[in-house]
PDB file of C-alpha atoms and ligand atoms in Angstrom:
ATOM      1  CA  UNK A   1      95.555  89.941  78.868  1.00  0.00           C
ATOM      2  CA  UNK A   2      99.050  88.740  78.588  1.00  0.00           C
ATOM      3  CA  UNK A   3     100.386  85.370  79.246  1.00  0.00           C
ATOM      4  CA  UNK A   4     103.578  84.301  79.896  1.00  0.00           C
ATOM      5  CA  UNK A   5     105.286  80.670  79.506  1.00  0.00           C
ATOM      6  CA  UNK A   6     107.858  80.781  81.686  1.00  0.00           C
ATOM      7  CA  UNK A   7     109.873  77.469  82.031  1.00  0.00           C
ATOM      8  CA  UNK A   8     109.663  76.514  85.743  1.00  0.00           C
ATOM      9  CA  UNK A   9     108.540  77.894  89.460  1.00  0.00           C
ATOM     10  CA  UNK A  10     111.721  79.758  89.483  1.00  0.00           C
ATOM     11  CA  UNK A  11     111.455  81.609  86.140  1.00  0.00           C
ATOM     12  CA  UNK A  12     107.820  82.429  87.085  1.00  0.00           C
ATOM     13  CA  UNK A  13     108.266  83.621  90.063  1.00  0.00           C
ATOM     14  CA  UNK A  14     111.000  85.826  89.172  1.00  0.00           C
ATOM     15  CA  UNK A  15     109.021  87.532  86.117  1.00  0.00           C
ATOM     16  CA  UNK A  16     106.038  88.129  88.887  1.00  0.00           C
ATOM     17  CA  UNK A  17     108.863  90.114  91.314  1.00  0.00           C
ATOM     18  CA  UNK A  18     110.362  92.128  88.699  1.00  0.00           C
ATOM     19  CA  UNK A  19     106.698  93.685  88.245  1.00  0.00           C
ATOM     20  CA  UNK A  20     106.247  94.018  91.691  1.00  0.00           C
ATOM     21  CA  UNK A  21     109.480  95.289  92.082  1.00  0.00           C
ATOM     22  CA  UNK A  22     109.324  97.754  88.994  1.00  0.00           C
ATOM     23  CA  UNK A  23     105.930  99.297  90.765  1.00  0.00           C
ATOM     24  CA  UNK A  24     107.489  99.675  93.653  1.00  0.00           C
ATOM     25  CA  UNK A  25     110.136 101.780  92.307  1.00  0.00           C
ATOM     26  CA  UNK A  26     108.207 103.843  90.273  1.00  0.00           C
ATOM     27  CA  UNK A  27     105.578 104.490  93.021  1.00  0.00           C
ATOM     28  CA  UNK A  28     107.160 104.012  96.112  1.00  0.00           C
ATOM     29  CA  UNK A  29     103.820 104.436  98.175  1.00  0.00           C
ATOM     30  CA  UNK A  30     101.448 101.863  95.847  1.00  0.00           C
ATOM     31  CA  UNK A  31      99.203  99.882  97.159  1.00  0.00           C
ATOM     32  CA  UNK A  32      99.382  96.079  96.663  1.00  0.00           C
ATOM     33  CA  UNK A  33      96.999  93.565  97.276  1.00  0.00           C
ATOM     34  CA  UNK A  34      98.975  90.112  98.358  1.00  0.00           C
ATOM     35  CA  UNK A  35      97.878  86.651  98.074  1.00  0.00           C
ATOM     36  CA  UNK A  36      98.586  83.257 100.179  1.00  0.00           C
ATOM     37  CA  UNK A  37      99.608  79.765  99.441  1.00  0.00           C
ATOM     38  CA  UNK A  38     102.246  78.080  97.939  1.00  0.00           C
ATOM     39  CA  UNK A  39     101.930  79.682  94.745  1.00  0.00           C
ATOM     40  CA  UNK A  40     103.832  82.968  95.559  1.00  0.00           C
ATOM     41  CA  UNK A  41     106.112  82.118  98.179  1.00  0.00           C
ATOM     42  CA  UNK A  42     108.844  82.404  95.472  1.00  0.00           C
ATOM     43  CA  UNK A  43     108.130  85.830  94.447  1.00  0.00           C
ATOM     44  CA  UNK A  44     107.892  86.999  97.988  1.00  0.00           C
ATOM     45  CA  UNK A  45     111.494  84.923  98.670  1.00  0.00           C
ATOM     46  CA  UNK A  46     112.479  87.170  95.930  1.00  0.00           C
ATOM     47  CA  UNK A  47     110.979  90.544  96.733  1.00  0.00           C
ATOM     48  CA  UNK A  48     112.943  89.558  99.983  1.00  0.00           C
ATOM     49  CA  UNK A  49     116.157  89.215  97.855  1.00  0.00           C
ATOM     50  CA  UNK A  50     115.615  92.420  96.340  1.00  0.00           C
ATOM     51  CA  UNK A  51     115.097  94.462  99.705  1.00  0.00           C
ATOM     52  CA  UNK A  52     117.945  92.823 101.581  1.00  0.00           C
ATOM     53  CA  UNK A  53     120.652  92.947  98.504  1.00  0.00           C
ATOM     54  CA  UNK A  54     119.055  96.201  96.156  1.00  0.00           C
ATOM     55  CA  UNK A  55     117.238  97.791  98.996  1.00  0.00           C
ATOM     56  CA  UNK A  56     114.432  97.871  97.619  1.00  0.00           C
ATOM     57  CA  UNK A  57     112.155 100.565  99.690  1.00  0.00           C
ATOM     58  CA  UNK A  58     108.749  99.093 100.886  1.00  0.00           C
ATOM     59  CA  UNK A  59     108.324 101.632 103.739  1.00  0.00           C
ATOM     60  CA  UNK A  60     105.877 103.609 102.105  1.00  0.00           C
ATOM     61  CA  UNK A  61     103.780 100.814 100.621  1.00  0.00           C
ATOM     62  CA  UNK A  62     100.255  99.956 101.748  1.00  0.00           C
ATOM     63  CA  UNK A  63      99.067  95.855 101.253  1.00  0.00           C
ATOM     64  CA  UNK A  64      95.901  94.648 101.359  1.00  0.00           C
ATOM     65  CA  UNK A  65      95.731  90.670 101.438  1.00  0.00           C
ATOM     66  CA  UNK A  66      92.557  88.469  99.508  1.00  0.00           C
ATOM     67  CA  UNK A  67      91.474  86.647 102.361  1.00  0.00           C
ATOM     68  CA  UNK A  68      91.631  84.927 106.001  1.00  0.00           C
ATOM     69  CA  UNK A  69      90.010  81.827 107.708  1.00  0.00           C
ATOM     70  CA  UNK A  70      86.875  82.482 109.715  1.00  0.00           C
ATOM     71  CA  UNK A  71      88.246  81.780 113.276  1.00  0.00           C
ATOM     72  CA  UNK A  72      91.748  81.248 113.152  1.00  0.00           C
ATOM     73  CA  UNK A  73      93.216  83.979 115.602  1.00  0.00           C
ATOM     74  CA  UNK A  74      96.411  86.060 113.600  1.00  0.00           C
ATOM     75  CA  UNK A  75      98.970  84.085 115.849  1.00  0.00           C
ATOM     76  CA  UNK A  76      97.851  80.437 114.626  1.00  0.00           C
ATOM     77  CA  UNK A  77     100.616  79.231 112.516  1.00  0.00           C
ATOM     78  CA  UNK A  78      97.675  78.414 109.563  1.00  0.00           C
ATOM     79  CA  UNK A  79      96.177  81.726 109.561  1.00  0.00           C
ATOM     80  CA  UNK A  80      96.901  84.212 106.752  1.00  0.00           C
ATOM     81  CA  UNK A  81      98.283  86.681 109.412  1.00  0.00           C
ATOM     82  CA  UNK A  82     100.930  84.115 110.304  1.00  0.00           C
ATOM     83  CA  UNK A  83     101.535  83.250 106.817  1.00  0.00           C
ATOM     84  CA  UNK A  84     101.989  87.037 105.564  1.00  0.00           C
ATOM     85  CA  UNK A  85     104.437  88.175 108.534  1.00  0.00           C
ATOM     86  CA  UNK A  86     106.456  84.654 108.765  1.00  0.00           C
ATOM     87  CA  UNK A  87     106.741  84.804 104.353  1.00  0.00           C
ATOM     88  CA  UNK A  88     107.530  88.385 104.038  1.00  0.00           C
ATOM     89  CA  UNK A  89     106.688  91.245 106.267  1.00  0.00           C
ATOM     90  CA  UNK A  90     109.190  90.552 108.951  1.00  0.00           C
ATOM     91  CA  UNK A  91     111.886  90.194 106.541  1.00  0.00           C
ATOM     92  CA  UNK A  92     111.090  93.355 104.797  1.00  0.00           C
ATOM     93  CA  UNK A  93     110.600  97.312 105.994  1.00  0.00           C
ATOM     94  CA  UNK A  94     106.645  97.177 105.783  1.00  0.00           C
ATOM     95  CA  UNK A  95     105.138  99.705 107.843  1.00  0.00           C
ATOM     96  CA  UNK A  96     102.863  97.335 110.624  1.00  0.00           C
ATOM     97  CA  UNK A  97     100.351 100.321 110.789  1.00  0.00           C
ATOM     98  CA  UNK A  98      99.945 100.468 106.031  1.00  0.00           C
ATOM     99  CA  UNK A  99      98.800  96.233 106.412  1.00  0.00           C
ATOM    100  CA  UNK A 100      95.532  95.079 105.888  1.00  0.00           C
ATOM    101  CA  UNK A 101      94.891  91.182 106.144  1.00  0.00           C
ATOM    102  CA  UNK A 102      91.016  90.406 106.813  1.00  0.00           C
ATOM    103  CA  UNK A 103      90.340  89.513 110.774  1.00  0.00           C
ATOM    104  CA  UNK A 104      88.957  85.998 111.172  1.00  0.00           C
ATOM    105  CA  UNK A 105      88.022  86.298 114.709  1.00  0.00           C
ATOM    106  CA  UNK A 106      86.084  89.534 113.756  1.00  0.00           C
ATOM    107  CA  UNK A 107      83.200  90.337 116.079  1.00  0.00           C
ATOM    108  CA  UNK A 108      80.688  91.371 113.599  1.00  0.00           C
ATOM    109  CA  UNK A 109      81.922  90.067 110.127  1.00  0.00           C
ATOM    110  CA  UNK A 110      79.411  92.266 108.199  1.00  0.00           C
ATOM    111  CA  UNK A 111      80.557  95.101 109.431  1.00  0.00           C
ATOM    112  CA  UNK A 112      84.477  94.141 109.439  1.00  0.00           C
ATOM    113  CA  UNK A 113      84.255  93.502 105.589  1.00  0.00           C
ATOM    114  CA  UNK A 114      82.542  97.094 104.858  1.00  0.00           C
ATOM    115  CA  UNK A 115      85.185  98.486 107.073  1.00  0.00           C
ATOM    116  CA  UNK A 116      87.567  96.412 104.687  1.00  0.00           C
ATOM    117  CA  UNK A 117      86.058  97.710 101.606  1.00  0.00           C
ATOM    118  CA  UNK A 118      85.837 101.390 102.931  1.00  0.00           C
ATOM    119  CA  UNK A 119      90.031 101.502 103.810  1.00  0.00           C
ATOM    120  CA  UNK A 120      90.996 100.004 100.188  1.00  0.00           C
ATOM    121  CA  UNK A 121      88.764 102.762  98.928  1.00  0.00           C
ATOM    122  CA  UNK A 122      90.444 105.567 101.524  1.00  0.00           C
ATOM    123  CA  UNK A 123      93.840 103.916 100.219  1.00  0.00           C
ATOM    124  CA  UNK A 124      92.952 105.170  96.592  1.00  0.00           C
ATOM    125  CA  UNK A 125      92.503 101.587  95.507  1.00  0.00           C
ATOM    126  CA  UNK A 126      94.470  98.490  94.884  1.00  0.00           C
ATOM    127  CA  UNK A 127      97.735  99.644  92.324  1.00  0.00           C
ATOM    128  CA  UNK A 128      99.169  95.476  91.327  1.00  0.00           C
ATOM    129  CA  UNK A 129      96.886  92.691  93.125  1.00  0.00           C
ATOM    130  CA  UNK A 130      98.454  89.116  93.460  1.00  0.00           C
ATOM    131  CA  UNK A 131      96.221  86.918  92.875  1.00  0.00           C
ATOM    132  CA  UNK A 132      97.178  83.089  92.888  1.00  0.00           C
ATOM    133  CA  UNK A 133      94.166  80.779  91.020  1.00  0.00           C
ATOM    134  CA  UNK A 134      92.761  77.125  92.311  1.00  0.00           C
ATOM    135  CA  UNK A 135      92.720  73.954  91.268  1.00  0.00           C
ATOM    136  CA  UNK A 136      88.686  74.706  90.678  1.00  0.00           C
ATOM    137  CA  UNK A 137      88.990  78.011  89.483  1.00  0.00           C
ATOM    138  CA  UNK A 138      88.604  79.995  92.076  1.00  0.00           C
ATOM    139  CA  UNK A 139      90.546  83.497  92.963  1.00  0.00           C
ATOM    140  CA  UNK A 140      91.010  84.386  97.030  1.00  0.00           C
ATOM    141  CA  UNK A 141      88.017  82.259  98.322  1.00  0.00           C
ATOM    142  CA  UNK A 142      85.844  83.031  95.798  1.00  0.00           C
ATOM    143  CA  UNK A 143      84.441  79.524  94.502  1.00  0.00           C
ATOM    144  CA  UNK A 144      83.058  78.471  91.410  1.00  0.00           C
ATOM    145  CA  UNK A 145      79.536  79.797  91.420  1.00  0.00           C
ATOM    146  CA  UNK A 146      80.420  83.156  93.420  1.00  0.00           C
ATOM    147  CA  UNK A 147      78.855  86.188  91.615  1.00  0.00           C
ATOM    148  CA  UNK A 148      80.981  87.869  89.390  1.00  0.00           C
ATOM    149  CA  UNK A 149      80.749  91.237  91.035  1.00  0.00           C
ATOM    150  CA  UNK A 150      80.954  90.486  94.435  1.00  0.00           C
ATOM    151  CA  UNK A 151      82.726  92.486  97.240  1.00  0.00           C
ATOM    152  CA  UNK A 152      84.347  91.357 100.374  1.00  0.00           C
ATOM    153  CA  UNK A 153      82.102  88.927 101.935  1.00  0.00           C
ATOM    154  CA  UNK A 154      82.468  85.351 104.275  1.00  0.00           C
ATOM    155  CA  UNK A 155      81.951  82.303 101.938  1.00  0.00           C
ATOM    156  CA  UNK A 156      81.933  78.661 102.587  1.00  0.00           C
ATOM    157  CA  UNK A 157      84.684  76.830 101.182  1.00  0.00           C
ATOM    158  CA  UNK A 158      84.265  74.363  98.834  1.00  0.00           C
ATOM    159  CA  UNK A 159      84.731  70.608  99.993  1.00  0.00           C
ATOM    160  CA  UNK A 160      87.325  71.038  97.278  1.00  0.00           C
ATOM    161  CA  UNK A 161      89.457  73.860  98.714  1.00  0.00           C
ATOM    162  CA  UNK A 162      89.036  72.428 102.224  1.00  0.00           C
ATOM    163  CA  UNK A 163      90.964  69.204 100.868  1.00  0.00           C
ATOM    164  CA  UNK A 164      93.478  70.811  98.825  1.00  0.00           C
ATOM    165  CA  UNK A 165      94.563  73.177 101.995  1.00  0.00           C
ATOM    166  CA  UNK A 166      94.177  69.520 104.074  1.00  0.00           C
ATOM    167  CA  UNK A 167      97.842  69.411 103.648  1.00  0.00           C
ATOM    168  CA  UNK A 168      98.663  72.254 105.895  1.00  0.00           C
ATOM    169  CA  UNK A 169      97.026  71.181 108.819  1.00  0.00           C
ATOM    170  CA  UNK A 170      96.693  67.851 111.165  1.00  0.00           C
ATOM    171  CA  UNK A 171      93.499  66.671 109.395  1.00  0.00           C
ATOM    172  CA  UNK A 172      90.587  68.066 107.331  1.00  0.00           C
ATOM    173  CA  UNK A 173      88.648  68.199 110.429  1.00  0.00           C
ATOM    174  CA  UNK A 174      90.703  71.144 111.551  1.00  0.00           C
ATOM    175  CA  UNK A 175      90.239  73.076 108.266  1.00  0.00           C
ATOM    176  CA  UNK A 176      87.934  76.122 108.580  1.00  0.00           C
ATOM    177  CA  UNK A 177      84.796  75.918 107.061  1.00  0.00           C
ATOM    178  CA  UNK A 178      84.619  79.230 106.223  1.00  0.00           C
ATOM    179  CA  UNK A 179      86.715  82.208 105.202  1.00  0.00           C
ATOM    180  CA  UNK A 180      86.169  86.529 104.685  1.00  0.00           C
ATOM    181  CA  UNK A 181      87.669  87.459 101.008  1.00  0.00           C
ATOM    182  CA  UNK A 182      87.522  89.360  98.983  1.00  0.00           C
ATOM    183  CA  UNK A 183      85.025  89.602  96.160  1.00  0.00           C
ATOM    184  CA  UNK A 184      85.664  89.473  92.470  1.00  0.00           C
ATOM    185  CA  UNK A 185      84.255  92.637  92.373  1.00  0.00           C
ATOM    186  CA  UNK A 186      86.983  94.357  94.736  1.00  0.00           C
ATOM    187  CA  UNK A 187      89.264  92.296  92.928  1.00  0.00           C
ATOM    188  CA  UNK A 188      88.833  93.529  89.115  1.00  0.00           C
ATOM    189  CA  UNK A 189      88.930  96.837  90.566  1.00  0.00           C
ATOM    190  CA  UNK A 190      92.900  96.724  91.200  1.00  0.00           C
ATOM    191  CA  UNK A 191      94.105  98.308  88.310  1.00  0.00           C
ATOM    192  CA  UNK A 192      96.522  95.826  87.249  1.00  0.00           C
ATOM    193  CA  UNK A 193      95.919  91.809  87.948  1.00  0.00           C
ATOM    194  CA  UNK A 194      99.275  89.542  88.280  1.00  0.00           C
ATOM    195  CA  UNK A 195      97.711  85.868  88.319  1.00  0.00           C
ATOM    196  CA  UNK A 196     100.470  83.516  88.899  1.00  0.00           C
ATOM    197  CA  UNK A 197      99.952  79.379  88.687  1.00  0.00           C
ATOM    198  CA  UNK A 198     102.691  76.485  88.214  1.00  0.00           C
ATOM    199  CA  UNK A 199     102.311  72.869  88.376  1.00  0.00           C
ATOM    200  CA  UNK A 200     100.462  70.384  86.158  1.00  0.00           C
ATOM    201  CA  UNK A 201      97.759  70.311  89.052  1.00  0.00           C
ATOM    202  CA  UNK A 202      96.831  74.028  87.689  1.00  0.00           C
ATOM    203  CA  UNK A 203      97.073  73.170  84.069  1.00  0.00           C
ATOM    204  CA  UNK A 204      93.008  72.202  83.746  1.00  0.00           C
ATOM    205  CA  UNK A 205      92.492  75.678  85.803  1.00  0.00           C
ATOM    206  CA  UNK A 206      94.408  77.860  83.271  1.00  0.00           C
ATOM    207  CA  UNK A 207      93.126  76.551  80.120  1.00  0.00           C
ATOM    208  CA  UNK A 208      89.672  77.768  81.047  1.00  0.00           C
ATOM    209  CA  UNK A 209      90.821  80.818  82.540  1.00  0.00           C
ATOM    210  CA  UNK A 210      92.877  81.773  79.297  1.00  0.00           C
ATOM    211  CA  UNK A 211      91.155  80.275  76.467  1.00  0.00           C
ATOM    212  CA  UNK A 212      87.661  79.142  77.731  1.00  0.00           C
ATOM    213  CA  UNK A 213      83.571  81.314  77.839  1.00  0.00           C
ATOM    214  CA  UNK A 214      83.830  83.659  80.943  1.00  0.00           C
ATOM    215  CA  UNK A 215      81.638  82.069  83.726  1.00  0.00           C
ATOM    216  CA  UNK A 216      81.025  82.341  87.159  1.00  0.00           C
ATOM    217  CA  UNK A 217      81.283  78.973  87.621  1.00  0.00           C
ATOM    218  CA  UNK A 218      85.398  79.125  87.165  1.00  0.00           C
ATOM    219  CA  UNK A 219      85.633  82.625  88.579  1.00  0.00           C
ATOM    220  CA  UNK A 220      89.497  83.402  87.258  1.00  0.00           C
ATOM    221  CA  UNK A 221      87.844  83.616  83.668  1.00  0.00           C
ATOM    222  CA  UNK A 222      86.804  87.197  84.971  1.00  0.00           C
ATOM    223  CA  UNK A 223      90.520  87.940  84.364  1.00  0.00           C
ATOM    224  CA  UNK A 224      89.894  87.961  80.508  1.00  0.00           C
ATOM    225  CA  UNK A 225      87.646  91.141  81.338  1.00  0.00           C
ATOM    226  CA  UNK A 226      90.645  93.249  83.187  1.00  0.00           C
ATOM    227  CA  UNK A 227      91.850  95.885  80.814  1.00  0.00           C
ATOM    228  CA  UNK A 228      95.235  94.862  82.665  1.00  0.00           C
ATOM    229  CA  UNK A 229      95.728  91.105  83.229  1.00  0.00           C
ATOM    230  CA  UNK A 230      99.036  90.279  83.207  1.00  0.00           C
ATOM    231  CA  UNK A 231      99.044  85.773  83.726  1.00  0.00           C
ATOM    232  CA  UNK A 232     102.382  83.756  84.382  1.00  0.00           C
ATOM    233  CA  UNK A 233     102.576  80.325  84.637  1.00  0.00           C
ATOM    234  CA  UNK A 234     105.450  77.919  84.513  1.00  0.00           C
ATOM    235  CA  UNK A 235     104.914  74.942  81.889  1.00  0.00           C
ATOM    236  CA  UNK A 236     103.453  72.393  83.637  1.00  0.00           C
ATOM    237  CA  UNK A 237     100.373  75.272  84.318  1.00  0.00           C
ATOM    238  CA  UNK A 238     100.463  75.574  80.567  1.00  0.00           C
ATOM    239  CA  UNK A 239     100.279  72.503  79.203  1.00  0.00           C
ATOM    240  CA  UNK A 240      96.815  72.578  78.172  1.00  0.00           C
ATOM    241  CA  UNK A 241      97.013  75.689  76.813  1.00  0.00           C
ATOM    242  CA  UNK A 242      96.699  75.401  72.771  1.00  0.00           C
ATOM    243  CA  UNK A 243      97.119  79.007  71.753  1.00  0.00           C
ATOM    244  CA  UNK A 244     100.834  80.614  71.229  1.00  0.00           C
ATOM    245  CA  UNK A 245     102.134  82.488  74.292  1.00  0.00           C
ATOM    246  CA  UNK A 246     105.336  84.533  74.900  1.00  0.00           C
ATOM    247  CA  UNK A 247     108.183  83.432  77.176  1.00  0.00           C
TER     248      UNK A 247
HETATM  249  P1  PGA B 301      98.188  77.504  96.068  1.00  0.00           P
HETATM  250  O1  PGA B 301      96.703  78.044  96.267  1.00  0.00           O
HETATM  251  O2  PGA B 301      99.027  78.676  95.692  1.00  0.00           O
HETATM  252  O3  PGA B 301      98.573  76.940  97.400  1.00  0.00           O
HETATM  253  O4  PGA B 301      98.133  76.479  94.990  1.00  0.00           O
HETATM  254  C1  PGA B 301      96.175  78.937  95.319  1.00  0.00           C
HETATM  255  C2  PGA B 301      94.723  79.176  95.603  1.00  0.00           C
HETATM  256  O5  PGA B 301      94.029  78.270  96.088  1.00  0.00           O
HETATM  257  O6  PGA B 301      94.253  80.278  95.310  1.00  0.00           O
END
């Protein structure tokens, strides 16, 4: 696993798009698996960057994203639909028909996440997965306590999560309750992990992801287990980290 110090949102997210980037190049028809929130918004504002100024090609690249709110249709502006095309598909050339973002208004969710699991597998598998980590630990919407090798499933989110992502809509009331991820099995199957965090509201999350006992009960300490784990985090997310870490 490395980590990387970098010194602020900017540098970190930066570092995270030249990886991207550098995949893309070198295998122009990879398969990424993208994350929401705040945390990489900067890397995608980037990756933007890099189409629009270096042309960078992502025609020929398939994306999988973590995870989607149980009921929110793709048009509502708090969906992970919304989120993906409004952050970075429109502004890039993704191919509509190679993205994959879970359906939250899925008839039969059982079936929709085997159907989920089955194209990732037809894809060849997940090349570089994003993966952005909570304030509890978790990774996509898998919260503390999830099983370690789970696959794509619909969880209940934590009252936790549900207040943290408050801030997003009108009140708590209108979070969802629930949401289809992925599991932390699908997960450590990518075969290289990019965990990004920033912000001294993080910096609890990453010392027991980087330094503390692998449990379930903070799932991103799975991370320690991926033969390639690559972690960057800006200083405030590394503040309580006590080992020695590049920059
Ligand atoms: P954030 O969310 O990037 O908005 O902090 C990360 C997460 O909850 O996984």
């Amino acid at each position: 696993m490395l980590v990387l110090v970098k010194e602020d949102y900017d540098d970190m997210s930066k570092e995270a798009a030249k990886i991207v980037a550098a995949l893309v190049r070198r295998k122009p028809d990879c398969v990424l698996g993208l994350a929401t929130g705040s945390t990489p918004l900067g890397l995608y504002k980037e990756l933007i960057r890099l189409h629009k100024e270096e042309g960078l090609d992502f025609s020929k690249v398939t994306t999988f994203n973590l995870d989607e709110y149980v009921g929110l249709p793709p048009e509502h502006d708090q969906s992970y639909h919304y989120f993906m095309w409004e952050n970075l598909f429109k502004h890039i050339n993704i191919d509509p028909s190679r993205v994959h973002i879970p359906h939250g208004m899925a008839d039969d969710v059982e079936e929709h996440c085997r159907w989920y699991e089955e194209r990732i597998k037809k894809a060849g598998g997940i090349d570089l997965q994003v993966l952005g980590i909570g304030a509890n630990g978790h990774i996509a919407f898998n919260e503390p306590g999830s099983s370690l090798g789970s696959r794509t499933r619909i969880k209940t989110l934590t009252e936790k999560t549900r207040q943290d992502n408050a801030r997003f809509f009108k009140s708590i009331d209108e979070v969802p309750k629930y949401a289809i991820t992925m599991g932390i099995g699908t997960i450590m199957e990518a075969r290289q992990l990019l965990l990004l965090a920033s912000g001294k509201n993080k910096a609890h999350a990453i010392k027991i992801t980087v330094e503390g006992p692998i449990t379930a009960m903070v799932p991103a300490t799975i991370v320690q287990m991926h033969p390639k784990a690559t972690i960057i985090v800006d200083k405030e997310a590394a503040a309580e980290l006590t080992g020695k870490y590049e920059g």
